[in-house]
Every structure is written in C-alpha cells, then in structure tokens.
Amino acid sequence: MCMLHLTTGRVGCLLSKQVVVALTSSGARMSSHGHHEVSDSVDMSQPMYWDRLDTPLPDRPWKDVLDSTDKSLKQKEKGPWTALSKEEKIALYRLKFNHTYPEMKRPSHEWKTVIGGMFIFFGITGLVVFWQGHYVYPPQPHTFGEEWQAKQVQRMLDMQINPIEGFSAQWDYKNKQWK
Amino acid sequence: MSLAKPAMRGLLGKRLRFHLPIAFALSLVAAAAFKYGVTEPRKQAYADFYKQYDATKEFNNMREAGIFQSVRPTGE
C-alpha cells in the first residue's frame, strides 16, 4: 500500500505540469553521457517535491537548502508551537510547501486555448468532409430521388404502416392529406 | 482557533438515510408517470382503433391500392 502510494506520487508528478524540479545540495546531476544533451533531467532516485491536489504531502520539503535564519526557525519549531508567532508559522509553511491549495487551484486561461483548438479542428474537419463529399462519394442511389420517395410514402400509406399511433395515424384517409 | 470536531463516523449511513427514501420515491413517481402518461393512453388508443375496425373493408382498400402480390386489384 505504501509502495503504491509512492509510485502514484512519482508517476503523477510526471503527468502534472506543475512539478518543480529543485536542485538539492547533494546535486546529483545525470552525467552518464558526459556531454550536455538533456541538461535538466530529473534524478528519480532522490525524493521529489510536488504540488498535487490529491497527494498532499510530498517526499521532501520545498526548501531543503536552509540559510541561517531558516535553520534557527526550524530549531524554534522543535519547541512548543504556541511560542511561534503567526508570521513564523506562515514562514515555516512556505519553507515546507511551494503553493497553497488555493494557489494550486488558481484558474488559468487554458480553456481559451482548448476551445480555440477544438474549433480549429472542427473547421479543418469540415473542409475535409466537404472535399470528400465532392470528390470521393459515388452518385446517390436512385431511391433517394424526389419521385421515388413520394411513391414510397404513398405505398406506406396504402399498407397502413402504424395506423394507430405512428405513420399512417397522421394521415387523413378521407380528405387525403396530412392531419 | 478551535473548530468543532467533524463527524468521523456514520457518514455513509447518514447519506443513505437521506438519499434512499428519496430515490425510492422518485423511482415510484417515474414508474407511475410512465404508466399513466404512456402505457394507459396507448392501450386506450389501441382499444379505440379496433372498436371501429372493419378488417374486410381495410383489406379491400389495400387490395385496390395494389400492394399485394397474391391478390391483384379487381380490375386486372
């Protein structure tokens, strides 16, 4: 169960656009090729930080390279928390986390891109369909013509198709017209 | 800042006690609406149609219209 949680967290990180790759002080950069190909690859063997709505507690805190003021604050955190001021508590939160939940959930302008892209593809598809109707389709069967369709309707009325609640029920047989 | 302790137990039971009677009631309403809105009028329509239905007359109308292959119209 714990393993599953870890893997979903890491896989989820790859899918999330809001993953932040912070360099740790131990700085394990991939240099297996020796030359600068993909310079900012993530070292997946180290604990990762993530901002995710569904997995609230990442494997490591946001800031783990602490300067002296941060270090002294972390020392104070080891004592009773009632001794901490409001600003100190907020500072400790900001050391541990990058975005708050409201900040993570902030709306973006992405929907305009999505809707715009959708309409562009509708348009392209419409052009393709039109070209296809002109250049690809064979001639329509003769049964689609006006005359044939009229003869078909007349035959259906003669056979009294659905005379109670359906087709022929809409036809006035006495006056020979639709009701 | 001391908030009230949230409900820790009985959440599903509470939800079910609220939603199940409503679900049953709405299902019954839907069934009754369909019965008296659709099936009863349909049964009445069929009954009314066949009360005044003369099968021989309708058969002759169809025969004259020329739709059958076994009996052609009387003229031919």
mmCIF file of C-alpha atoms in Angstrom:
data_model
loop_
_atom_site.group_PDB
_atom_site.id
_atom_site.type_symbol
_atom_site.label_atom_id
_atom_site.label_comp_id
_atom_site.label_asym_id
_atom_site.label_seq_id
_atom_site.Cartn_x
_atom_site.Cartn_y
_atom_site.Cartn_z
ATOM 1 C CA MET A 1 0.000 0.000 0.000
ATOM 2 C CA CYS A 2 2.822 2.401 0.881
ATOM 3 C CA MET A 3 4.775 1.417 -2.244
ATOM 4 C CA LEU A 4 1.700 2.008 -4.379
ATOM 5 C CA HIS A 5 1.370 5.469 -2.891
ATOM 6 C CA LEU A 6 4.959 6.278 -3.741
ATOM 7 C CA THR A 7 4.679 5.115 -7.332
ATOM 8 C CA THR A 8 1.430 7.006 -7.938
ATOM 9 C CA GLY A 9 3.051 10.097 -6.488
ATOM 10 C CA ARG A 10 6.022 9.871 -8.802
ATOM 11 C CA VAL A 11 4.033 8.850 -11.881
ATOM 12 C CA GLY A 12 1.565 11.586 -11.075
ATOM 13 C CA CYS A 13 4.459 14.033 -10.907
ATOM 14 C CA LEU A 14 5.490 13.158 -14.443
ATOM 15 C CA LEU A 15 1.992 13.831 -15.697
ATOM 16 C CA SER A 16 1.467 17.019 -13.733
ATOM 17 C CA LYS A 17 2.520 20.250 -15.381
ATOM 18 C CA GLN A 18 3.226 21.854 -12.040
ATOM 19 C CA VAL A 19 6.122 19.663 -10.944
ATOM 20 C CA VAL A 20 9.030 21.726 -9.719
ATOM 21 C CA VAL A 21 12.471 20.236 -10.001
ATOM 22 C CA ALA A 22 14.543 21.827 -7.288
ATOM 23 C CA LEU A 23 18.229 21.134 -7.166
ATOM 24 C CA THR A 24 19.265 19.507 -3.928
ATOM 25 C CA SER A 25 22.504 20.450 -2.300
ATOM 26 C CA SER A 26 23.838 16.949 -2.907
ATOM 27 C CA GLY A 27 23.317 17.864 -6.590
ATOM 28 C CA ALA A 28 23.040 14.512 -8.327
ATOM 29 C CA ARG A 29 23.013 15.542 -11.997
ATOM 30 C CA MET A 30 22.822 12.857 -14.648
ATOM 31 C CA SER A 31 26.120 12.829 -16.480
ATOM 32 C CA SER A 32 26.092 9.365 -17.897
ATOM 33 C CA HIS A 33 26.864 10.700 -21.405
ATOM 34 C CA GLY A 34 29.414 13.274 -20.365
ATOM 35 C CA HIS A 35 28.151 15.849 -22.921
ATOM 36 C CA HIS A 36 25.333 18.387 -22.443
ATOM 37 C CA GLU A 37 22.370 16.653 -24.081
ATOM 38 C CA VAL A 38 19.337 16.846 -21.776
ATOM 39 C CA SER A 39 20.790 19.071 -19.084
ATOM 40 C CA ASP A 40 17.804 19.387 -16.743
ATOM 41 C CA SER A 41 16.761 15.734 -16.333
ATOM 42 C CA VAL A 42 15.235 14.769 -13.026
ATOM 43 C CA ASP A 43 17.143 12.423 -10.720
ATOM 44 C CA MET A 44 14.358 9.974 -9.891
ATOM 45 C CA SER A 45 16.425 8.226 -7.229
ATOM 46 C CA GLN A 46 16.103 11.249 -4.925
ATOM 47 C CA PRO A 47 12.968 12.250 -3.015
ATOM 48 C CA MET A 48 10.849 14.642 -5.100
ATOM 49 C CA TYR A 49 8.706 17.638 -4.316
ATOM 50 C CA TRP A 50 5.294 18.058 -5.957
ATOM 51 C CA ASP A 51 2.269 20.347 -5.808
ATOM 52 C CA ARG A 52 -0.706 17.988 -6.211
ATOM 53 C CA LEU A 53 -4.276 18.340 -5.039
ATOM 54 C CA ASP A 54 -4.792 14.624 -4.441
ATOM 55 C CA THR A 55 -1.400 13.814 -2.815
ATOM 56 C CA PRO A 56 -0.900 16.496 -0.212
ATOM 57 C CA LEU A 57 2.410 15.550 1.446
ATOM 58 C CA PRO A 58 5.438 15.324 -0.879
ATOM 59 C CA ASP A 59 8.508 13.224 -0.178
ATOM 60 C CA ARG A 60 10.620 16.241 0.687
ATOM 61 C CA PRO A 61 10.034 19.826 1.759
ATOM 62 C CA TRP A 62 10.106 22.669 -0.778
ATOM 63 C CA LYS A 63 13.212 24.347 0.609
ATOM 64 C CA ASP A 64 15.772 21.977 1.951
ATOM 65 C CA VAL A 65 18.763 24.283 1.465
ATOM 66 C CA LEU A 66 18.240 26.395 4.555
ATOM 67 C CA ASP A 67 20.129 29.585 5.371
ATOM 68 C CA SER A 68 20.893 30.551 8.978
ATOM 69 C CA THR A 69 17.571 32.349 9.666
ATOM 70 C CA ASP A 70 15.638 29.371 8.315
ATOM 71 C CA LYS A 71 17.766 26.989 10.385
ATOM 72 C CA SER A 72 17.117 28.927 13.580
ATOM 73 C CA LEU A 73 13.394 28.943 12.777
ATOM 74 C CA LYS A 74 13.427 25.174 12.308
ATOM 75 C CA GLN A 75 15.140 24.911 15.709
ATOM 76 C CA LYS A 76 12.391 27.018 17.272
ATOM 77 C CA GLU A 77 9.851 24.724 15.609
ATOM 78 C CA LYS A 78 11.167 21.856 17.742
ATOM 79 C CA GLY A 79 9.823 23.602 20.842
ATOM 80 C CA PRO A 80 6.202 24.337 21.765
ATOM 81 C CA TRP A 81 4.318 25.705 18.780
ATOM 82 C CA THR A 82 2.338 28.145 20.900
ATOM 83 C CA ALA A 83 5.620 30.123 21.152
ATOM 84 C CA LEU A 84 5.612 30.709 17.384
ATOM 85 C CA SER A 85 4.138 33.927 16.015
ATOM 86 C CA LYS A 86 1.698 33.932 13.100
ATOM 87 C CA GLU A 87 4.384 35.166 10.674
ATOM 88 C CA GLU A 88 6.763 32.429 11.828
ATOM 89 C CA LYS A 89 4.120 29.784 11.271
ATOM 90 C CA ILE A 90 3.488 31.112 7.766
ATOM 91 C CA ALA A 91 7.260 31.198 7.120
ATOM 92 C CA LEU A 92 7.525 27.551 8.234
ATOM 93 C CA TYR A 93 4.648 26.651 5.889
ATOM 94 C CA ARG A 94 6.379 28.398 2.996
ATOM 95 C CA LEU A 95 9.607 26.513 3.769
ATOM 96 C CA LYS A 96 7.754 23.229 3.535
ATOM 97 C CA PHE A 97 5.398 23.951 0.624
ATOM 98 C CA ASN A 98 5.608 25.926 -2.593
ATOM 99 C CA HIS A 99 1.945 26.652 -3.387
ATOM 100 C CA THR A 100 -1.063 26.658 -1.065
ATOM 101 C CA TYR A 101 -4.174 24.786 -2.126
ATOM 102 C CA PRO A 102 -5.915 27.958 -3.358
ATOM 103 C CA GLU A 103 -2.770 28.854 -5.276
ATOM 104 C CA MET A 104 -2.673 25.376 -6.821
ATOM 105 C CA LYS A 105 -6.331 25.661 -7.764
ATOM 106 C CA ARG A 106 -5.983 29.128 -9.310
ATOM 107 C CA PRO A 107 -7.843 29.429 -12.605
ATOM 108 C CA SER A 108 -5.899 29.830 -15.817
ATOM 109 C CA HIS A 109 -6.538 30.930 -19.402
ATOM 110 C CA GLU A 110 -6.017 27.399 -20.678
ATOM 111 C CA TRP A 111 -9.680 26.889 -21.528
ATOM 112 C CA LYS A 112 -9.462 29.510 -24.268
ATOM 113 C CA THR A 113 -6.667 27.546 -25.942
ATOM 114 C CA VAL A 114 -8.649 24.335 -25.599
ATOM 115 C CA ILE A 115 -11.870 25.772 -27.068
ATOM 116 C CA GLY A 116 -9.965 27.571 -29.791
ATOM 117 C CA GLY A 117 -8.065 24.430 -30.748
ATOM 118 C CA MET A 118 -11.341 22.477 -30.790
ATOM 119 C CA PHE A 119 -12.936 24.928 -33.212
ATOM 120 C CA ILE A 120 -9.867 24.949 -35.444
ATOM 121 C CA PHE A 121 -10.061 21.178 -35.737
ATOM 122 C CA PHE A 122 -13.825 21.309 -36.333
ATOM 123 C CA GLY A 123 -13.125 23.707 -39.181
ATOM 124 C CA ILE A 124 -10.417 21.545 -40.708
ATOM 125 C CA THR A 125 -12.691 18.509 -40.409
ATOM 126 C CA GLY A 126 -15.498 20.427 -42.080
ATOM 127 C CA LEU A 127 -13.251 21.229 -45.036
ATOM 128 C CA VAL A 128 -12.173 17.608 -45.283
ATOM 129 C CA VAL A 129 -15.795 16.416 -45.203
ATOM 130 C CA PHE A 130 -16.812 18.917 -47.882
ATOM 131 C CA TRP A 131 -13.944 17.923 -50.182
ATOM 132 C CA GLN A 132 -14.842 14.279 -49.599
ATOM 133 C CA GLY A 133 -18.491 14.854 -50.488
ATOM 134 C CA HIS A 134 -17.400 16.446 -53.749
ATOM 135 C CA TYR A 135 -14.538 14.198 -54.865
ATOM 136 C CA VAL A 136 -14.957 10.839 -53.153
ATOM 137 C CA TYR A 137 -18.645 9.890 -52.792
ATOM 138 C CA PRO A 138 -20.279 7.893 -55.605
ATOM 139 C CA PRO A 139 -23.606 9.078 -57.120
ATOM 140 C CA GLN A 140 -26.607 8.721 -54.801
ATOM 141 C CA PRO A 141 -28.846 5.636 -55.263
ATOM 142 C CA HIS A 142 -31.921 6.251 -57.458
ATOM 143 C CA THR A 143 -34.146 5.552 -54.451
ATOM 144 C CA PHE A 144 -33.141 8.915 -52.983
ATOM 145 C CA GLY A 145 -34.865 10.929 -55.706
ATOM 146 C CA GLU A 146 -37.986 13.044 -55.094
ATOM 147 C CA GLU A 147 -40.284 10.968 -57.276
ATOM 148 C CA TRP A 148 -39.209 7.656 -55.791
ATOM 149 C CA GLN A 149 -39.551 8.997 -52.221
ATOM 150 C CA ALA A 150 -43.115 10.184 -52.986
ATOM 151 C CA LYS A 151 -44.048 6.742 -54.411
ATOM 152 C CA GLN A 152 -42.519 5.172 -51.290
ATOM 153 C CA VAL A 153 -44.640 7.327 -48.946
ATOM 154 C CA GLN A 154 -47.764 6.517 -50.946
ATOM 155 C CA ARG A 155 -47.069 2.791 -50.698
ATOM 156 C CA MET A 156 -46.522 3.064 -46.931
ATOM 157 C CA LEU A 157 -49.902 4.803 -46.587
ATOM 158 C CA ASP A 158 -51.570 2.155 -48.778
ATOM 159 C CA MET A 159 -50.157 -0.568 -46.496
ATOM 160 C CA GLN A 160 -51.359 1.421 -43.438
ATOM 161 C CA ILE A 161 -47.994 1.389 -41.725
ATOM 162 C CA ASN A 162 -48.515 2.036 -37.962
ATOM 163 C CA PRO A 163 -52.163 3.108 -38.297
ATOM 164 C CA ILE A 164 -52.814 3.582 -34.564
ATOM 165 C CA GLU A 165 -50.057 5.769 -33.154
ATOM 166 C CA GLY A 166 -47.407 6.098 -35.882
ATOM 167 C CA PHE A 167 -47.024 6.905 -39.564
ATOM 168 C CA SER A 168 -50.470 6.284 -41.077
ATOM 169 C CA ALA A 169 -52.174 7.611 -37.950
ATOM 170 C CA GLN A 170 -51.020 11.067 -39.084
ATOM 171 C CA TRP A 171 -52.712 10.717 -42.489
ATOM 172 C CA ASP A 172 -56.338 11.702 -43.009
ATOM 173 C CA TYR A 173 -57.599 8.965 -45.365
ATOM 174 C CA LYS A 174 -60.948 10.704 -46.018
ATOM 175 C CA ASN A 175 -59.521 14.037 -47.106
ATOM 176 C CA LYS A 176 -56.272 12.572 -48.482
ATOM 177 C CA GLN A 177 -53.923 14.912 -46.613
ATOM 178 C CA TRP A 178 -51.771 15.017 -43.505
ATOM 179 C CA LYS A 179 -53.628 15.697 -40.260
ATOM 180 C CA MET B 1 -8.745 28.897 16.608
ATOM 181 C CA SER B 2 -10.623 25.847 17.947
ATOM 182 C CA LEU B 3 -13.026 24.364 15.431
ATOM 183 C CA ALA B 4 -15.735 21.816 16.158
ATOM 184 C CA LYS B 5 -14.614 18.219 15.672
ATOM 185 C CA PRO B 6 -16.047 16.998 12.376
ATOM 186 C CA ALA B 7 -18.249 13.907 12.112
ATOM 187 C CA MET B 8 -15.895 10.920 11.967
ATOM 188 C CA ARG B 9 -18.383 8.040 11.723
ATOM 189 C CA GLY B 10 -21.709 7.072 10.295
ATOM 190 C CA LEU B 11 -21.179 9.144 7.149
ATOM 191 C CA LEU B 12 -22.441 6.505 4.743
ATOM 192 C CA GLY B 13 -25.388 5.659 6.969
ATOM 193 C CA LYS B 14 -26.381 9.285 7.189
ATOM 194 C CA ARG B 15 -26.152 9.657 3.422
ATOM 195 C CA LEU B 16 -28.197 6.527 2.806
ATOM 196 C CA ARG B 17 -30.892 7.509 5.342
ATOM 197 C CA PHE B 18 -31.261 10.744 3.433
ATOM 198 C CA HIS B 19 -30.976 9.602 -0.160
ATOM 199 C CA LEU B 20 -32.568 6.135 -0.239
ATOM 200 C CA PRO B 21 -36.143 7.222 0.617
ATOM 201 C CA ILE B 22 -35.858 9.988 -1.963
ATOM 202 C CA ALA B 23 -34.523 7.516 -4.525
ATOM 203 C CA PHE B 24 -37.386 5.070 -3.886
ATOM 204 C CA ALA B 25 -39.972 7.825 -4.007
ATOM 205 C CA LEU B 26 -38.630 9.251 -7.276
ATOM 206 C CA SER B 27 -38.471 5.789 -8.850
ATOM 207 C CA LEU B 28 -42.098 5.162 -7.936
ATOM 208 C CA VAL B 29 -43.068 8.559 -9.314
ATOM 209 C CA ALA B 30 -41.210 7.823 -12.552
ATOM 210 C CA ALA B 31 -42.911 4.451 -12.907
ATOM 211 C CA ALA B 32 -46.346 5.918 -12.193
ATOM 212 C CA ALA B 33 -45.768 8.789 -14.598
ATOM 213 C CA PHE B 34 -44.768 6.384 -17.369
ATOM 214 C CA LYS B 35 -47.743 4.090 -16.694
ATOM 215 C CA TYR B 36 -50.364 6.827 -16.696
ATOM 216 C CA GLY B 37 -48.650 9.056 -19.257
ATOM 217 C CA VAL B 38 -47.670 6.444 -21.826
ATOM 218 C CA THR B 39 -48.947 2.907 -21.374
ATOM 219 C CA GLU B 40 -52.558 3.648 -20.382
ATOM 220 C CA PRO B 41 -53.151 6.135 -23.241
ATOM 221 C CA ARG B 42 -51.537 3.670 -25.635
ATOM 222 C CA LYS B 43 -53.801 0.822 -24.511
ATOM 223 C CA GLN B 44 -56.799 3.134 -24.891
ATOM 224 C CA ALA B 45 -55.692 4.192 -28.380
ATOM 225 C CA TYR B 46 -55.421 0.568 -29.498
ATOM 226 C CA ALA B 47 -58.808 -0.297 -27.953
ATOM 227 C CA ASP B 48 -60.487 2.656 -29.678
ATOM 228 C CA PHE B 49 -58.901 1.789 -33.030
ATOM 229 C CA TYR B 50 -60.066 -1.806 -33.039
ATOM 230 C CA LYS B 51 -63.582 -0.983 -31.784
ATOM 231 C CA GLN B 52 -64.451 0.528 -35.158
ATOM 232 C CA TYR B 53 -62.119 -1.619 -37.284
ATOM 233 C CA ASP B 54 -63.576 -3.480 -40.260
ATOM 234 C CA ALA B 55 -60.833 -5.870 -41.394
ATOM 235 C CA THR B 56 -62.509 -6.857 -44.692
ATOM 236 C CA LYS B 57 -63.031 -3.242 -45.726
ATOM 237 C CA GLU B 58 -59.419 -2.359 -44.966
ATOM 238 C CA PHE B 59 -58.220 -5.451 -46.827
ATOM 239 C CA ASN B 60 -60.169 -4.426 -49.937
ATOM 240 C CA ASN B 61 -58.785 -0.886 -49.728
ATOM 241 C CA MET B 62 -55.263 -2.291 -49.625
ATOM 242 C CA ARG B 63 -56.031 -4.696 -52.465
ATOM 243 C CA GLU B 64 -57.271 -1.906 -54.694
ATOM 244 C CA ALA B 65 -54.171 0.130 -53.894
ATOM 245 C CA GLY B 66 -52.194 -2.747 -55.438
ATOM 246 C CA ILE B 67 -49.802 -3.610 -52.641
ATOM 247 C CA PHE B 68 -50.449 -7.385 -52.596
ATOM 248 C CA GLN B 69 -48.855 -9.942 -54.867
ATOM 249 C CA SER B 70 -51.307 -12.779 -54.110
ATOM 250 C CA VAL B 71 -54.494 -10.830 -54.934
ATOM 251 C CA ARG B 72 -54.356 -8.166 -57.642
ATOM 252 C CA PRO B 73 -56.921 -5.305 -57.793
ATOM 253 C CA THR B 74 -60.367 -6.305 -59.084
ATOM 254 C CA GLY B 75 -59.811 -4.556 -62.430
ATOM 255 C CA GLU B 76 -56.836 -6.688 -63.579
#
